[in-house]
PDB file of C-alpha atoms and ligand atoms in Angstrom:
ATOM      1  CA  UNK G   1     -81.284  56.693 -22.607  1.00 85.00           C
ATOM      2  CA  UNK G   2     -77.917  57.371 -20.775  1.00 94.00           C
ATOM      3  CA  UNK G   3     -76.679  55.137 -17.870  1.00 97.00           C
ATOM      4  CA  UNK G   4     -75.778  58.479 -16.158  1.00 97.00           C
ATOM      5  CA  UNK G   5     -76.876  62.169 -16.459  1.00 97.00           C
ATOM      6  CA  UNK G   6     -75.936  65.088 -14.331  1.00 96.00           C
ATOM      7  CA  UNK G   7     -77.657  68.043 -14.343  1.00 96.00           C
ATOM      8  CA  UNK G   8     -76.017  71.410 -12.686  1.00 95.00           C
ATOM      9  CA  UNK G   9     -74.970  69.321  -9.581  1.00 96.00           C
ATOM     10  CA  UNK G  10     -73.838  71.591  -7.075  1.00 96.00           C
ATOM     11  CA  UNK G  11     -72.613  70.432  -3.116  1.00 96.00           C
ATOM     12  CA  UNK G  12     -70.759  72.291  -0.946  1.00 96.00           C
ATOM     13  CA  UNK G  13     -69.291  71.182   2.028  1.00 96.00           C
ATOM     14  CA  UNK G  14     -69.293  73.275   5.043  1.00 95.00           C
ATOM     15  CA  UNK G  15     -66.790  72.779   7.923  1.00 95.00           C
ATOM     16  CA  UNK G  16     -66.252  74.836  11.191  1.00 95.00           C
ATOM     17  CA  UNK G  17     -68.332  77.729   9.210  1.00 95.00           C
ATOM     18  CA  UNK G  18     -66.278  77.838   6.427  1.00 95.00           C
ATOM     19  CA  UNK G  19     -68.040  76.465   2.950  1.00 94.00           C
ATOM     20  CA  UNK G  20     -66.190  75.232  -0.038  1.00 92.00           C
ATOM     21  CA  UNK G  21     -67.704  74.445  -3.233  1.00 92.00           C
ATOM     22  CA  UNK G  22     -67.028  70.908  -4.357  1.00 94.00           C
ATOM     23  CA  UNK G  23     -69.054  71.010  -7.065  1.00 94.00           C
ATOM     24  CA  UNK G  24     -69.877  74.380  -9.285  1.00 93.00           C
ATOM     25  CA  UNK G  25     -73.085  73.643 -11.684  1.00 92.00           C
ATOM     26  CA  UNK G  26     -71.403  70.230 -13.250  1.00 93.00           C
ATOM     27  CA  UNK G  27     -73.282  68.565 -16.345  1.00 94.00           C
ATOM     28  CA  UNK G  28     -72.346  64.891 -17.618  1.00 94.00           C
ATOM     29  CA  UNK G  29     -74.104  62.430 -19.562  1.00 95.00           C
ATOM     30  CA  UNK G  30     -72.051  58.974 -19.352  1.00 96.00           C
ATOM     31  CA  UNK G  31     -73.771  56.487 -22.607  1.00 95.00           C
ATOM     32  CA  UNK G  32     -74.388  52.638 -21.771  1.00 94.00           C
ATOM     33  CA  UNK G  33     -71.303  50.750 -22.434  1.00 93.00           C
ATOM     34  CA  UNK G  34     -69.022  54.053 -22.329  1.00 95.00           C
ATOM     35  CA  UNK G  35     -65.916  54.437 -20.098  1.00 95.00           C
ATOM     36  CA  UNK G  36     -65.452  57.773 -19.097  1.00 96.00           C
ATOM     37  CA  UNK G  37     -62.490  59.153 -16.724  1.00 96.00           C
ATOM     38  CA  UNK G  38     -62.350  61.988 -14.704  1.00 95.00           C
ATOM     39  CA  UNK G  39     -58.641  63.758 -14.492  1.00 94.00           C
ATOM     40  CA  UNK G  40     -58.114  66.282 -12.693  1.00 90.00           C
ATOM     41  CA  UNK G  41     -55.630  67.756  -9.566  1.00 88.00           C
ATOM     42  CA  UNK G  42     -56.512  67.227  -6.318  1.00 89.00           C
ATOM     43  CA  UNK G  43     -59.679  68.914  -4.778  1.00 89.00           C
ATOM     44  CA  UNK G  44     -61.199  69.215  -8.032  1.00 91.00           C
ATOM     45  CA  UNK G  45     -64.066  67.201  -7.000  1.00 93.00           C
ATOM     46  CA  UNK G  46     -63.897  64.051  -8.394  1.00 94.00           C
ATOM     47  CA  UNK G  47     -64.437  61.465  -5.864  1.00 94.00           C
ATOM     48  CA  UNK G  48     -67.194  63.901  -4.815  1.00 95.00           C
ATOM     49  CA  UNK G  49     -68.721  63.550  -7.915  1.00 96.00           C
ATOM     50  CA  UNK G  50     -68.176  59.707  -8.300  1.00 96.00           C
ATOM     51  CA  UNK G  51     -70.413  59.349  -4.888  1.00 96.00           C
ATOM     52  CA  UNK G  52     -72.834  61.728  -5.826  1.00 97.00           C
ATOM     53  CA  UNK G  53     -73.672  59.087  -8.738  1.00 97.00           C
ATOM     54  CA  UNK G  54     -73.364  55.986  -6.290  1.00 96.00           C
ATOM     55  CA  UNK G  55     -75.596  57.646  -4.074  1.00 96.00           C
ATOM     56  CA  UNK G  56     -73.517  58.143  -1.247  1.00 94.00           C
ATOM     57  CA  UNK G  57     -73.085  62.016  -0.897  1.00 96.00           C
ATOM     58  CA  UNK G  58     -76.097  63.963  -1.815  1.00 97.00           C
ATOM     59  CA  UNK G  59     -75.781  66.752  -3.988  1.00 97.00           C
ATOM     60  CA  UNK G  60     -77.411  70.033  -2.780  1.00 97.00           C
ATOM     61  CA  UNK G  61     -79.334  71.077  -6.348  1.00 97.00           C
ATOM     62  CA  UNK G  62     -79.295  69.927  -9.947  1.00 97.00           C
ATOM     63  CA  UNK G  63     -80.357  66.308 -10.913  1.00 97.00           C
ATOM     64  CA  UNK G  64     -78.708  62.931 -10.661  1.00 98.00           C
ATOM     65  CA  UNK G  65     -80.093  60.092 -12.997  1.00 97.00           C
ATOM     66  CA  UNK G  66     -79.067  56.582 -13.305  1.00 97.00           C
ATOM     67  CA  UNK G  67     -80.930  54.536 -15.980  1.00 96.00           C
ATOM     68  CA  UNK G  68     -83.684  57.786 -15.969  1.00 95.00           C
ATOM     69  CA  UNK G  69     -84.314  57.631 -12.144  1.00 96.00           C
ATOM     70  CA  UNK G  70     -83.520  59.884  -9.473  1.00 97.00           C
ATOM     71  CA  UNK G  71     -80.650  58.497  -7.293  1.00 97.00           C
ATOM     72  CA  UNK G  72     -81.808  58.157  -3.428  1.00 94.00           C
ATOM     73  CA  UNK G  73     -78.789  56.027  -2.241  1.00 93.00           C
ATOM     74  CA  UNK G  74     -77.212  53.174  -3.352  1.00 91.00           C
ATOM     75  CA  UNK G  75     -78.383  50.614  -5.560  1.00 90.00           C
ATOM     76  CA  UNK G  76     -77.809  47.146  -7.005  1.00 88.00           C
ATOM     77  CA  UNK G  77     -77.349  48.185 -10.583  1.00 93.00           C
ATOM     78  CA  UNK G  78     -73.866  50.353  -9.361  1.00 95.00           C
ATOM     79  CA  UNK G  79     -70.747  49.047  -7.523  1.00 94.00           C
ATOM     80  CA  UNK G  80     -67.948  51.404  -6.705  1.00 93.00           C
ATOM     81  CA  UNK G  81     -64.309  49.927  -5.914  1.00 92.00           C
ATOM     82  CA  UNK G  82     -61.667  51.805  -3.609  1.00 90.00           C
ATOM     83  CA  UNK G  83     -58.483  52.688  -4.251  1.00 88.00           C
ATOM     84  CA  UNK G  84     -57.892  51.485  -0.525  1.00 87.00           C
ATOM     85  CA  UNK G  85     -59.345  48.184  -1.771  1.00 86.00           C
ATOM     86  CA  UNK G  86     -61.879  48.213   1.259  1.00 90.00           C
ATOM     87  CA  UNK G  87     -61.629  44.938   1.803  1.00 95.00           C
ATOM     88  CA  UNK G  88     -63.233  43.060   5.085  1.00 96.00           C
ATOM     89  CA  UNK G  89     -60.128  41.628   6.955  1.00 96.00           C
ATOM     90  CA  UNK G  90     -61.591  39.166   8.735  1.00 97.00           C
ATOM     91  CA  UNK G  91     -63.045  37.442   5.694  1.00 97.00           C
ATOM     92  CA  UNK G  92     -61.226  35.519   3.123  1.00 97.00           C
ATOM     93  CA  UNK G  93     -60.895  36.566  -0.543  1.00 98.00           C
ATOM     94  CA  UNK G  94     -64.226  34.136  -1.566  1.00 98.00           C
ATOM     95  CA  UNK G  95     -66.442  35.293   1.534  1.00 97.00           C
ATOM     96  CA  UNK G  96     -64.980  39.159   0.508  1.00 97.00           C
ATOM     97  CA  UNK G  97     -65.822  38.608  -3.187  1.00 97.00           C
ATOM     98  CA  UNK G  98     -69.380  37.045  -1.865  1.00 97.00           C
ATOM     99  CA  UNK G  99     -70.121  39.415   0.323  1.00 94.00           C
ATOM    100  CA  UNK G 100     -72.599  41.415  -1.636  1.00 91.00           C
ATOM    101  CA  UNK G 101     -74.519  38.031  -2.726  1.00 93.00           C
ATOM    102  CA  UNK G 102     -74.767  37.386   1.024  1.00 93.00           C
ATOM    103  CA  UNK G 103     -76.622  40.934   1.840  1.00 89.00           C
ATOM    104  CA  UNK G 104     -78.811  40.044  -1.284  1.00 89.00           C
ATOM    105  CA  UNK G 105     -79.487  36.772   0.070  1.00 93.00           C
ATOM    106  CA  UNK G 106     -78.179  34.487  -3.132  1.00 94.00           C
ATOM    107  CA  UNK G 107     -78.358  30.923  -1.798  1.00 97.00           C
ATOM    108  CA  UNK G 108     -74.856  29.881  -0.634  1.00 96.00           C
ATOM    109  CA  UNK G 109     -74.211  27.247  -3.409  1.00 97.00           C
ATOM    110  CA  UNK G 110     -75.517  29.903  -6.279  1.00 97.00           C
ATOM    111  CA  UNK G 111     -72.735  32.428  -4.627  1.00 97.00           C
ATOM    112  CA  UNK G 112     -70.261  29.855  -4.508  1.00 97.00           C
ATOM    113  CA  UNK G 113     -70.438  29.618  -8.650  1.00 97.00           C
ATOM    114  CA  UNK G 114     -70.560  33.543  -8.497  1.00 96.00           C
ATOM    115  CA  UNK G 115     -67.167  33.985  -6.789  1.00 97.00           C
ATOM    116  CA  UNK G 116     -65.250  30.236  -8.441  1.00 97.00           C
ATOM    117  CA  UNK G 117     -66.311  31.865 -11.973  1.00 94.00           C
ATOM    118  CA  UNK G 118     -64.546  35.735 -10.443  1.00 93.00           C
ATOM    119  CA  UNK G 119     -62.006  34.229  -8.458  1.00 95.00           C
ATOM    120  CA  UNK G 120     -60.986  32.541 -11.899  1.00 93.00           C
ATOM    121  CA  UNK G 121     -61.428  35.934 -14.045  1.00 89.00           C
ATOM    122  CA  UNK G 122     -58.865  37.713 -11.694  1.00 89.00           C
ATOM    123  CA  UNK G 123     -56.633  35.018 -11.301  1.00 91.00           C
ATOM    124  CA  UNK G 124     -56.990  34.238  -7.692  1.00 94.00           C
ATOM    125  CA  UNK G 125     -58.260  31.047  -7.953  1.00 94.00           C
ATOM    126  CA  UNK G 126     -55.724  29.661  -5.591  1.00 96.00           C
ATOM    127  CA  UNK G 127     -56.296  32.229  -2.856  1.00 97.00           C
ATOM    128  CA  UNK G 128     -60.114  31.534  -2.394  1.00 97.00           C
ATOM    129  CA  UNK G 129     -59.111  31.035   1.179  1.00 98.00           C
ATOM    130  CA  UNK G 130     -56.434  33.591   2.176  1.00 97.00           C
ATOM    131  CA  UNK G 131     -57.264  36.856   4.229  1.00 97.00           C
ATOM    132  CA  UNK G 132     -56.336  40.039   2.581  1.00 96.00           C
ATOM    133  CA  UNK G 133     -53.714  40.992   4.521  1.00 96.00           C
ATOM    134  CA  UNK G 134     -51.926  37.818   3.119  1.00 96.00           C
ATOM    135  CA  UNK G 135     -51.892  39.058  -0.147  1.00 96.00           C
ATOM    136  CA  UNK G 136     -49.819  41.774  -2.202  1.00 93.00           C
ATOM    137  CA  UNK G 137     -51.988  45.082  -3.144  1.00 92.00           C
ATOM    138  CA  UNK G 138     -52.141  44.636  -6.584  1.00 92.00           C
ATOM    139  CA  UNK G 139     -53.855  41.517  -5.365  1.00 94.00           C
ATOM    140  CA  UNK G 140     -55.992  42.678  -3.223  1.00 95.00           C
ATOM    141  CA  UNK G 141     -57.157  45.096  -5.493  1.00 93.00           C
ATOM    142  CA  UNK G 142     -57.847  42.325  -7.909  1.00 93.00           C
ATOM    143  CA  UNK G 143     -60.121  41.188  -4.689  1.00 95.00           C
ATOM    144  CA  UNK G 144     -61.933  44.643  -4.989  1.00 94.00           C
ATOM    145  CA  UNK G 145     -62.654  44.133  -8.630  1.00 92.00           C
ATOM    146  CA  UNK G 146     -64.131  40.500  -8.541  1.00 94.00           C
ATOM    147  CA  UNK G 147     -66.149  42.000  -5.376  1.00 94.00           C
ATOM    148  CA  UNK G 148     -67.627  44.590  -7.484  1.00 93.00           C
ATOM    149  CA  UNK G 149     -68.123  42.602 -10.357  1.00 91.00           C
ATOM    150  CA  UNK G 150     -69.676  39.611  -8.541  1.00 93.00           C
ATOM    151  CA  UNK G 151     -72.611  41.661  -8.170  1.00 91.00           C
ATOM    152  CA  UNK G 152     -73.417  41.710 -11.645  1.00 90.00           C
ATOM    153  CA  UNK G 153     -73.836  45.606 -12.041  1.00 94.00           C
ATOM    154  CA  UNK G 154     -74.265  48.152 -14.962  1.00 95.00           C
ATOM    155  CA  UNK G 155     -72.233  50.804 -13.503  1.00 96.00           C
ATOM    156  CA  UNK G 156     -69.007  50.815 -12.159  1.00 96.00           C
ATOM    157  CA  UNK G 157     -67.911  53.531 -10.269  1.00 97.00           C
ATOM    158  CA  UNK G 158     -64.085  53.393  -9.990  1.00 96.00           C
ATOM    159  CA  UNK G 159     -61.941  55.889  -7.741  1.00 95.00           C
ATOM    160  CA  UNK G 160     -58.637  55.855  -8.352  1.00 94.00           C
ATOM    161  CA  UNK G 161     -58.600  52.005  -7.974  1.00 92.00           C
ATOM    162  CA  UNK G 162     -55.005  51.547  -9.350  1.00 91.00           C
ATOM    163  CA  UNK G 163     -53.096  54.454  -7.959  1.00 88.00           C
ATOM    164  CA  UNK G 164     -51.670  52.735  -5.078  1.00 85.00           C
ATOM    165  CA  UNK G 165     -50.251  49.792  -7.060  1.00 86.00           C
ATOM    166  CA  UNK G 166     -46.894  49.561  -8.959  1.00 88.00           C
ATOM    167  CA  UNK G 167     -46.099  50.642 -12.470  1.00 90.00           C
ATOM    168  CA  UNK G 168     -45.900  46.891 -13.516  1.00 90.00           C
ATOM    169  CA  UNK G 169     -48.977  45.722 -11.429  1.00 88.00           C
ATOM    170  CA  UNK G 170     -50.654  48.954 -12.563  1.00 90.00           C
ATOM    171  CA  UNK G 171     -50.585  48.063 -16.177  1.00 91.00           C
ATOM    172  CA  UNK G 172     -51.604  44.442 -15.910  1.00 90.00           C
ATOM    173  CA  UNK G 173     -54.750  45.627 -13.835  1.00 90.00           C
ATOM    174  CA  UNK G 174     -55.406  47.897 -16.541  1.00 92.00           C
ATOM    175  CA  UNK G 175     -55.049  45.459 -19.326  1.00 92.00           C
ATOM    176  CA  UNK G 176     -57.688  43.046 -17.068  1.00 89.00           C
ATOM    177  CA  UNK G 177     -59.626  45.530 -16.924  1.00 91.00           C
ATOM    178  CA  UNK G 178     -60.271  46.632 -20.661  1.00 92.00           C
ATOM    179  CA  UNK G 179     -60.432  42.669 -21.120  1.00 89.00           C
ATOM    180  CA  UNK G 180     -63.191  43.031 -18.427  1.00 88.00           C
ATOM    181  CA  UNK G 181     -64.990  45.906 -20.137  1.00 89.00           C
ATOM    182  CA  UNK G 182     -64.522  44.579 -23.391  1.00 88.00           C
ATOM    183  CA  UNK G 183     -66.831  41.257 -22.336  1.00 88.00           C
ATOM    184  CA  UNK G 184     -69.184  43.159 -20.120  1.00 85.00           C
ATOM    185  CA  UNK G 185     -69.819  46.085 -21.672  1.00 84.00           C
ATOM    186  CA  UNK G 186     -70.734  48.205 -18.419  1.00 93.00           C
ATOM    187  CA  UNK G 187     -70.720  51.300 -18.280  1.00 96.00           C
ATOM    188  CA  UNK G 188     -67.615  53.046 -15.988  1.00 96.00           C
ATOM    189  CA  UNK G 189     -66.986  55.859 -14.168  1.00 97.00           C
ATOM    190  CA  UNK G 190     -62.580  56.048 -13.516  1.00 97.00           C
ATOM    191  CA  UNK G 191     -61.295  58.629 -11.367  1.00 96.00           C
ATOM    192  CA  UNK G 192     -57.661  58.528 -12.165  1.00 94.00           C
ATOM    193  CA  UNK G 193     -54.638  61.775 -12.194  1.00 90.00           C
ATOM    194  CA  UNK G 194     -52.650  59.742 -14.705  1.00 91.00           C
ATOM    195  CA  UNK G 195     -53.579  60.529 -18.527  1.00 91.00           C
ATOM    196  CA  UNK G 196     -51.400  57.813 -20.230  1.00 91.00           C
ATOM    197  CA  UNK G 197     -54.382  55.095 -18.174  1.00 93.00           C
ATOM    198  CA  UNK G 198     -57.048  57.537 -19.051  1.00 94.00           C
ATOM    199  CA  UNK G 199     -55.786  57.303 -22.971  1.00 92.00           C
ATOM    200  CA  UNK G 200     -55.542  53.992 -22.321  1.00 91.00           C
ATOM    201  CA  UNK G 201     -58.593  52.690 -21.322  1.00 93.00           C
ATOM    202  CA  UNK G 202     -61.473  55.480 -22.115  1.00 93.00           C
ATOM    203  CA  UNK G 203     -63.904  56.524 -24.660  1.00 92.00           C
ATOM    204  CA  UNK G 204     -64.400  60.048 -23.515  1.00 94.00           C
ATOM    205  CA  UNK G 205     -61.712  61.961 -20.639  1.00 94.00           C
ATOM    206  CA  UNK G 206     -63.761  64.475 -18.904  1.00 93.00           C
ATOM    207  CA  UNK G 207     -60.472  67.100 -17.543  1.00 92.00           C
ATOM    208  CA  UNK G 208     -61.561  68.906 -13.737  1.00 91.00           C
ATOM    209  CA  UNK G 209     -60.606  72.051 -13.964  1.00 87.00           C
ATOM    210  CA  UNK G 210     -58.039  73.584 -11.260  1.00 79.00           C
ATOM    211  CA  UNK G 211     -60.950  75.547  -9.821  1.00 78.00           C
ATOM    212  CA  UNK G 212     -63.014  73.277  -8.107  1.00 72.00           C
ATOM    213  CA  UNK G 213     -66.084  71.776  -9.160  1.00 76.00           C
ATOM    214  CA  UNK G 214     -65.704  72.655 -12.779  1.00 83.00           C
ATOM    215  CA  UNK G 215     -64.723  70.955 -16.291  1.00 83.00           C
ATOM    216  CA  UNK G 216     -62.654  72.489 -17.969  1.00 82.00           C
ATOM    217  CA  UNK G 217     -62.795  70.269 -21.040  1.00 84.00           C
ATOM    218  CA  UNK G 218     -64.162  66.962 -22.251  1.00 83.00           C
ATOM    219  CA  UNK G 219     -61.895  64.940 -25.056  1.00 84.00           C
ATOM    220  CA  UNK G 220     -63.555  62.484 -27.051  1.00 84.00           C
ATOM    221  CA  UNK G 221     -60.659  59.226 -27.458  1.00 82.00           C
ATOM    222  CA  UNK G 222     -61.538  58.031 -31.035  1.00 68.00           C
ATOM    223  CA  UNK G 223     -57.999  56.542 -30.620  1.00 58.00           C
ATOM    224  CA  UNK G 224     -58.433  53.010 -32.427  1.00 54.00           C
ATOM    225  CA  UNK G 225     -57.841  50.526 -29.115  1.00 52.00           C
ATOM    226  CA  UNK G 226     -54.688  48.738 -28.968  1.00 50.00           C
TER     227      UNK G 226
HETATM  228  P1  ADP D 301     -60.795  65.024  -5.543  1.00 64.31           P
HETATM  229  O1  ADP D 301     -61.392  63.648  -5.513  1.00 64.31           O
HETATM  230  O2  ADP D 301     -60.731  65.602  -6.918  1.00 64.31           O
HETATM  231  O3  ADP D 301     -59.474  65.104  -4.835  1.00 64.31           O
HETATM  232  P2  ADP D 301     -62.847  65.688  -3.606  1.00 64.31           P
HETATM  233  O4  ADP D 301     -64.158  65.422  -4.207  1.00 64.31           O
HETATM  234  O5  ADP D 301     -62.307  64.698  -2.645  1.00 64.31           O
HETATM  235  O6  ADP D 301     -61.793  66.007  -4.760  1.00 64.31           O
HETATM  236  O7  ADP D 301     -62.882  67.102  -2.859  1.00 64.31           O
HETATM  237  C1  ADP D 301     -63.409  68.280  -3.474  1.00 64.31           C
HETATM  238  C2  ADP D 301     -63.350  69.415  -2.459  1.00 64.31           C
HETATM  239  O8  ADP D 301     -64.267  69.164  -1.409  1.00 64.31           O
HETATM  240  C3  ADP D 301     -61.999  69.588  -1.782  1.00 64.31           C
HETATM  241  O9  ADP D 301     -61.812  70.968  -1.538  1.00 64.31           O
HETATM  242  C4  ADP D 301     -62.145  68.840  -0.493  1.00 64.31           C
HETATM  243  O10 ADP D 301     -61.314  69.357   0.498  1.00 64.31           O
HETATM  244  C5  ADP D 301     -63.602  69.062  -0.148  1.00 64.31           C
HETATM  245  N1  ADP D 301     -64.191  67.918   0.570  1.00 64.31           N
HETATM  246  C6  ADP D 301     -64.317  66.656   0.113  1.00 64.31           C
HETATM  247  N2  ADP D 301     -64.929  65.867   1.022  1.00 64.31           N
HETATM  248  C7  ADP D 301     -65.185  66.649   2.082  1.00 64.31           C
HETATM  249  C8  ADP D 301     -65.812  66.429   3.348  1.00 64.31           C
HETATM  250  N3  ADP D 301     -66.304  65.235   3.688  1.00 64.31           N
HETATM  251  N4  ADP D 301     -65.909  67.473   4.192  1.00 64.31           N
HETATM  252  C9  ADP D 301     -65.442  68.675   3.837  1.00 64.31           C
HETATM  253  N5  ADP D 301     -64.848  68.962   2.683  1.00 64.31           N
HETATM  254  C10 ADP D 301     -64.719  67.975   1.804  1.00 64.31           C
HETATM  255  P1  ADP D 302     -50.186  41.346  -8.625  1.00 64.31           P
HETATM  256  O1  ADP D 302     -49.756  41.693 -10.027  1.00 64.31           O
HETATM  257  O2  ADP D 302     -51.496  40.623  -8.574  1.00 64.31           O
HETATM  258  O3  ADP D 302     -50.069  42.457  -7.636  1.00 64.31           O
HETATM  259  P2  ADP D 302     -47.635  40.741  -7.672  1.00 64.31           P
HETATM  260  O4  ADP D 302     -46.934  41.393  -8.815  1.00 64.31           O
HETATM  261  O5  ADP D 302     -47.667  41.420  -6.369  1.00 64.31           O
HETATM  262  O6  ADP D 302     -49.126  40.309  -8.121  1.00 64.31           O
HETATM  263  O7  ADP D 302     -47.042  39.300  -7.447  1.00 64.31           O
HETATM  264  C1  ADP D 302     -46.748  38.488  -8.568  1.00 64.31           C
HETATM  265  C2  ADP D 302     -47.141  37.080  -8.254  1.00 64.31           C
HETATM  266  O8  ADP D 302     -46.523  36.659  -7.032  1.00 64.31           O
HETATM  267  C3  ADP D 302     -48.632  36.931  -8.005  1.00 64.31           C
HETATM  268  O9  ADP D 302     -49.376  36.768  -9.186  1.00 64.31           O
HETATM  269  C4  ADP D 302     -48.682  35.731  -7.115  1.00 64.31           C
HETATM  270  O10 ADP D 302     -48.685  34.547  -7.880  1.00 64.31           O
HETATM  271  C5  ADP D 302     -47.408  35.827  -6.311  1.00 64.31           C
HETATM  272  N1  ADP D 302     -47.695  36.404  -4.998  1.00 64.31           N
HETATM  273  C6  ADP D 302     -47.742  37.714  -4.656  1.00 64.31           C
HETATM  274  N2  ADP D 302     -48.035  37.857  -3.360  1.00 64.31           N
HETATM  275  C7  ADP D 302     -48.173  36.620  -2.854  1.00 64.31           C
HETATM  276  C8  ADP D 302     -48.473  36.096  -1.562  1.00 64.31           C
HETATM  277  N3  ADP D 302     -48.698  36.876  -0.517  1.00 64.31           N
HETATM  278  N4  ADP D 302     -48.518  34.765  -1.417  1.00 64.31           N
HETATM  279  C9  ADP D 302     -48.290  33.970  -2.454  1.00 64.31           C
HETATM  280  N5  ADP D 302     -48.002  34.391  -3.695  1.00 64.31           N
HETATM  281  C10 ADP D 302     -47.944  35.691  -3.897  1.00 64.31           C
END
């Protein structure tokens, strides 16, 4: 069965009267293990459709399915990471990468192995107890990541996470991050308007057309990986 399958999603939003279509009748089927990114110019409906799948903007008809059910919200087999980061500023990096092992109640020494094993993966072992507004944003994305990851999940459910970072920061997140895949083998969602990082790191590159809420075409990368 797919991780993820969309089904004619449609949502509009409606503001002050005034209704625009986010979403026009889009179908999707993301595999297990596949990495799949969405490019497309702004408006096109992308981070719309990334939080239709994590369950945090309902669509108005068609069906979303993750792992065959019916989204309702949220769950624990998805994490999404922000291109903002997102992180909590009043907690250090290891309390910020624990934090979703707290609100599932994981004993404090079992989290503490959790976010020493992620802390160690991103290369932040040394900053287990700096706040994020010490740290540069390509490492407090890396904060982001280890926070999403820490959670264990299937799906990851990326928006934009790199586009606020550096050329040279940019492309050793990206490298970390096909490392990341590579090992885990999750299936991701990347919302990204640069094609040379879609090329990069995909299986499939599903294109947003200009109009909104459609695709205009889905490439398959059969591109042997560097
Ligand atoms: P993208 O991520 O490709 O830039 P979005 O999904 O953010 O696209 O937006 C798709 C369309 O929906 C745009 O026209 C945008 O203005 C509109 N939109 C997105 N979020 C909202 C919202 N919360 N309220 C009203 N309109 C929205
Ligand atoms: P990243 O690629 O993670 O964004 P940068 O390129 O910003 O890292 O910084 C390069 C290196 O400089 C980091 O790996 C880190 O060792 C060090 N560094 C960056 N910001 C800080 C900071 N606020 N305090 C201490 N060391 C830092």
């Amino acid at each position: 069965a797919p991780a993820i399958e969309l089904v004619d999603v449609v949502k509009d939003y409606t503001v002050d009267g005034v209704t625009t279509r986010a979403l026009d009748r889009v179908s999707l089927t993301v595999g297990e293990s596949e990495f799949v990114s969405l490019i497309g110019p702004s408006g096109c409906g992308k981070t719309t459709l990334l939080k239709i799948i994590d369950g945090l903007v309902t669509a108005d008809s068609g069906a979303v399915l993750v792992q065959d059910r019916e989204v309702a919200g949220p769950g624990p087999e998805r994490a999404f990471v922000f291109q903002s980061f997102a992180l909590l500023p009043w907690r250090t990096v290891r309390e910020n990468i624990e934090f979703g092992l707290q609100v599932r109640r994981v004993p404090a020494a079992q989290r503490r192995e959790v976010s020493d094993r992620y802390l160690e993966m991103v290369g932040l072992t040394g900053f287990a107890d700096r706040y994020p507004d010490q740290l540069s944003g390509g490492m407090q994305q890396r904060v982001g990541l280890a926070r999403a990851l820490a959670v264990d999940p299937q799906i990851l459910l990326m928006d934009e996470p790199f586009g606020a970072l550096d050329a040279q920061t940019r492309h050793l997140l990206q490298s970390d991050l096909e490392s990341i895949w590579e090992a885990g083998k999750k299936s991701v969602v990347f919302v990204t308007h640069d094609m040379d990082e879609a090329v990069f790191l995909s299986d499939r590159i599903v294109i947003m057309s200009p109009r909104p809420g459609e695709i205009h075409e889905i490439i398959d990368v059969d591109l042997p990986r560097p």
